[in-house]
Short mmCIF file of C-alpha atoms and ligand atoms in Angstrom, two decimals:
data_model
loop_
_atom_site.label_atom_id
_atom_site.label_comp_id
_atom_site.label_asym_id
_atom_site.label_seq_id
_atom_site.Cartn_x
_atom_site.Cartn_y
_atom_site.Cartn_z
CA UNK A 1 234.12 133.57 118.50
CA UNK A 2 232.87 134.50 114.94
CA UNK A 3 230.27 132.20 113.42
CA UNK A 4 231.20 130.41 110.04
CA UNK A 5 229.26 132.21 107.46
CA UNK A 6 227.21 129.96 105.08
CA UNK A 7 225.55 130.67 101.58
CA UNK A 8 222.03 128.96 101.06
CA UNK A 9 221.96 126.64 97.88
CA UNK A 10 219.07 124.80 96.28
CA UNK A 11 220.07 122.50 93.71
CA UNK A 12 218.57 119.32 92.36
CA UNK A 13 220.09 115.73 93.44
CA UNK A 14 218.87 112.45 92.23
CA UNK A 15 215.50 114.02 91.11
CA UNK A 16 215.01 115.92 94.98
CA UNK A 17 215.34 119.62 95.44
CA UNK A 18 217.53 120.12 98.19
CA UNK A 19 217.95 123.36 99.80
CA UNK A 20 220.94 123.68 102.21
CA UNK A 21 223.38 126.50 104.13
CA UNK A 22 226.95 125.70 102.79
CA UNK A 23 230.14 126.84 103.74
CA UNK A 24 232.09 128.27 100.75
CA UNK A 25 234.83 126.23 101.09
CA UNK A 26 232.84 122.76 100.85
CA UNK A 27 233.69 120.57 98.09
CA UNK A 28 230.20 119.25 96.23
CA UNK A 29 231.46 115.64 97.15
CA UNK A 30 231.48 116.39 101.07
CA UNK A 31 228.55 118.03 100.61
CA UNK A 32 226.91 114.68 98.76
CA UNK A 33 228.28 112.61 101.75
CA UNK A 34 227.88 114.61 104.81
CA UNK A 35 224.95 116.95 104.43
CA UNK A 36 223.09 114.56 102.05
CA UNK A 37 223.64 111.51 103.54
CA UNK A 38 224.62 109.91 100.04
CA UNK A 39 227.39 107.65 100.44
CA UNK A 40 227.76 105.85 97.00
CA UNK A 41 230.20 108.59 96.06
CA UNK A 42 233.16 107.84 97.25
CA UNK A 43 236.15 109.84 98.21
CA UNK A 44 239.19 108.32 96.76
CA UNK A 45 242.41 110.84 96.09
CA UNK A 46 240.46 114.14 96.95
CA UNK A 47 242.55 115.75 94.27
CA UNK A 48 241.06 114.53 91.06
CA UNK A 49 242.95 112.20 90.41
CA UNK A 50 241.43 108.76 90.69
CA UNK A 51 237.84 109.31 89.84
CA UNK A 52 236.43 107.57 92.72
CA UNK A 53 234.01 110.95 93.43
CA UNK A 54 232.70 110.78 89.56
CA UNK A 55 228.94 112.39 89.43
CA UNK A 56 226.59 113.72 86.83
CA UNK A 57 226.23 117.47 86.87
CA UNK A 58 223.74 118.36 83.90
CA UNK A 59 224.46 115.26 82.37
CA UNK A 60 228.31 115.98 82.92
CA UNK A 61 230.65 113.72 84.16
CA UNK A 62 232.48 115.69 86.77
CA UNK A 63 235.08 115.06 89.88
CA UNK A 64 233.39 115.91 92.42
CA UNK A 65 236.40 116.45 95.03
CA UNK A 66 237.07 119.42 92.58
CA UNK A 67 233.72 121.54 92.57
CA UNK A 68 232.92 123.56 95.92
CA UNK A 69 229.24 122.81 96.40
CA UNK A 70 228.32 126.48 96.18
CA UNK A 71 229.22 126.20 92.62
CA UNK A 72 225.99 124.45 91.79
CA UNK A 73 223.33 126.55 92.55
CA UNK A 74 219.92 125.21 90.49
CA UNK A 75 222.15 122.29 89.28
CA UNK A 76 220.97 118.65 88.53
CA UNK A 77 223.41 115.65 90.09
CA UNK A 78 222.79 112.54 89.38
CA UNK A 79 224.86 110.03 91.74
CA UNK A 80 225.37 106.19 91.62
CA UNK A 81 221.90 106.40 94.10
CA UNK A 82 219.67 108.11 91.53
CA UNK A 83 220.64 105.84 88.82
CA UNK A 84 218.04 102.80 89.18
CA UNK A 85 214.60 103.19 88.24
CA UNK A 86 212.06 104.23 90.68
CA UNK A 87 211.04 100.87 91.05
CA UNK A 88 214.35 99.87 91.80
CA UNK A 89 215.29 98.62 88.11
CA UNK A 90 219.39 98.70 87.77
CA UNK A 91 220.52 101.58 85.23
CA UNK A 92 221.51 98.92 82.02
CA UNK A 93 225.01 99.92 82.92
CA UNK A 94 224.80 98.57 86.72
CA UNK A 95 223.34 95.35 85.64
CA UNK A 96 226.35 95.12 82.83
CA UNK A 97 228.33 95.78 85.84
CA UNK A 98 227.11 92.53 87.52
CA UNK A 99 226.65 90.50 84.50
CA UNK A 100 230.40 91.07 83.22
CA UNK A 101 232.04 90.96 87.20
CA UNK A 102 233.06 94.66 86.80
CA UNK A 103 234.20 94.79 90.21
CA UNK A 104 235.87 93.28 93.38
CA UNK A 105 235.98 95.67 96.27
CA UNK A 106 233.75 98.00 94.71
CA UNK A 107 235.10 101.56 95.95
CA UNK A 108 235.87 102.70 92.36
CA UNK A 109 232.28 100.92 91.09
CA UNK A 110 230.00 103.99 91.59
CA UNK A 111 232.57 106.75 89.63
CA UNK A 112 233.13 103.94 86.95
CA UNK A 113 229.21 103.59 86.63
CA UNK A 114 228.63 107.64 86.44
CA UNK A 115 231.46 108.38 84.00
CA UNK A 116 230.33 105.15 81.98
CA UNK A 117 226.86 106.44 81.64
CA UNK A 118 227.77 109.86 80.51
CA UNK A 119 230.05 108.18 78.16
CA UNK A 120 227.54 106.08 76.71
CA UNK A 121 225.19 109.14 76.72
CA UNK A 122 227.87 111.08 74.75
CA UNK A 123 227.71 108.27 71.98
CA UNK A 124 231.46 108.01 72.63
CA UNK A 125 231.91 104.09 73.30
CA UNK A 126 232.33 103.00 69.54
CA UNK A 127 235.47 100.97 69.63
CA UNK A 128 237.31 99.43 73.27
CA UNK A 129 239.89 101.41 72.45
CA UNK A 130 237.60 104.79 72.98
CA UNK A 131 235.92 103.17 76.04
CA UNK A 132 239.71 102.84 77.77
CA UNK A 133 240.58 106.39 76.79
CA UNK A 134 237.26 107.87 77.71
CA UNK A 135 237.47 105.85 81.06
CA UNK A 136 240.64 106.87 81.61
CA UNK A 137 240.33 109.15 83.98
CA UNK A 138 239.08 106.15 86.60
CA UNK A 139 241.47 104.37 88.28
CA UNK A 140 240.59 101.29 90.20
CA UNK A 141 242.93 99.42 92.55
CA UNK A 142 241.43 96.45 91.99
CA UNK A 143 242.30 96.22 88.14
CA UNK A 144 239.10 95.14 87.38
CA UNK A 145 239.40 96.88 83.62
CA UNK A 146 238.59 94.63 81.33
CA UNK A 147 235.45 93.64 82.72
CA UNK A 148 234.65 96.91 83.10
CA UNK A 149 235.49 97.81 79.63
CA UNK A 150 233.42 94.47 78.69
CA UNK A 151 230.48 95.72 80.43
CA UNK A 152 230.23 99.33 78.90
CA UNK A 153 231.07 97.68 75.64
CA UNK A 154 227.82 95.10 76.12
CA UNK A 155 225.76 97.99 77.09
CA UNK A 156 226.84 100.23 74.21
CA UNK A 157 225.93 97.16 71.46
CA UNK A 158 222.57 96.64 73.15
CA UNK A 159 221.87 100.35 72.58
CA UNK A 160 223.08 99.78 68.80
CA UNK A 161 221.04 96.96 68.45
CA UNK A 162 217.54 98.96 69.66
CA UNK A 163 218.43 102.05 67.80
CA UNK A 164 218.72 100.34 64.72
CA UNK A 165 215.61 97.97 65.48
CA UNK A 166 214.04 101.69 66.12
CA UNK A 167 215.27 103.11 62.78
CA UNK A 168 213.91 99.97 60.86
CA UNK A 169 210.23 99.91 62.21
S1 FES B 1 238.29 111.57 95.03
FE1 FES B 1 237.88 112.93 93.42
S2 FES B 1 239.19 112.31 91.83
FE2 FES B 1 239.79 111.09 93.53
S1 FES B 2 236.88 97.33 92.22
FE1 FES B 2 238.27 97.79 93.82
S2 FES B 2 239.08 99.70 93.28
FE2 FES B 2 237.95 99.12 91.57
#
């Protein structure tokens, strides 16, 4: 029997060089969940289509059922784990999450969190109508929308708020 050839990648993941032998073919989700042991990301469709696998790749919101792992050599992900502080401080977003009851069963929570904070990062959340489109691309069973839409929107006013208390000091 031939042996499965694998490629060696390093890449960055929640702040932790990790340095692995892939197989080609492996998505960068499976490779979050079964070689990393990060299970926040979840595997929904595993065809892009429900957003469910949403990370950070350079500050990107990307599927990541779509990327093959070996794609992402020297690459910084960011997943629903790396979010919270150090000290264990919810991301502003996660705590909106909570505060506003953005979720029931939670499976589409950790996509909806990642492709809301690249969203708010991209300055993009200026009306609820932008927020919907721009979270468009995440479906959640649950409907839990509007309180998801209510908690980016919360999050994206408090960051109005301090950049304009910043601007008038
Ligand atoms: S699991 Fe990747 S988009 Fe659905
Ligand atoms: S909270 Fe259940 S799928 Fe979104």
């Amino acid at each position: 029997m031939t042996e499965l050839s694998t490629l060696p990648l390093s890449l960055t993941v929640n702040g932790r060089i990790e340095t692995v032998q892939v197989e080609p073919w492996v998505t960068l989700l499976d490779l979050l969940r079964e070689r990393l042991g990060l299970m926040g990301t979840k595997k929904g469709c595993d065809h892009g289509q429900c957003g469910a696998c949403t990370v950070l790749v350079n500050g990107r919101r990307m599927n990541s059922c779509l990327r093959l792992g070996a794609m992402h050599e020297g690459d910084e992900i960011v997943t629903i784990e790396g979010l919270a502080g150090p000290d264990g401080t919810l991301h502003p977003l996660q705590q909106a999450f909570i505060d506003h009851d953005a979720f029931q069963c939670g499976y589409c929570t950790p996509g909806q969190i990642c492709s809301g904070v690249a969203l708010l990062n991209e300055g993009k959340a200026t009306s609820r109508e932008a927020i919907r489109e721009y979270m468009s691309g995440n479906l959640c069973r649950c409907g839990a929308y509007t309180n998801i839409a209510d908690a980016i929107e919360a999050v994206a006013a408090e960051q109005a708020r301090t950049a304009m208390r910043e601007a008038a000091e």
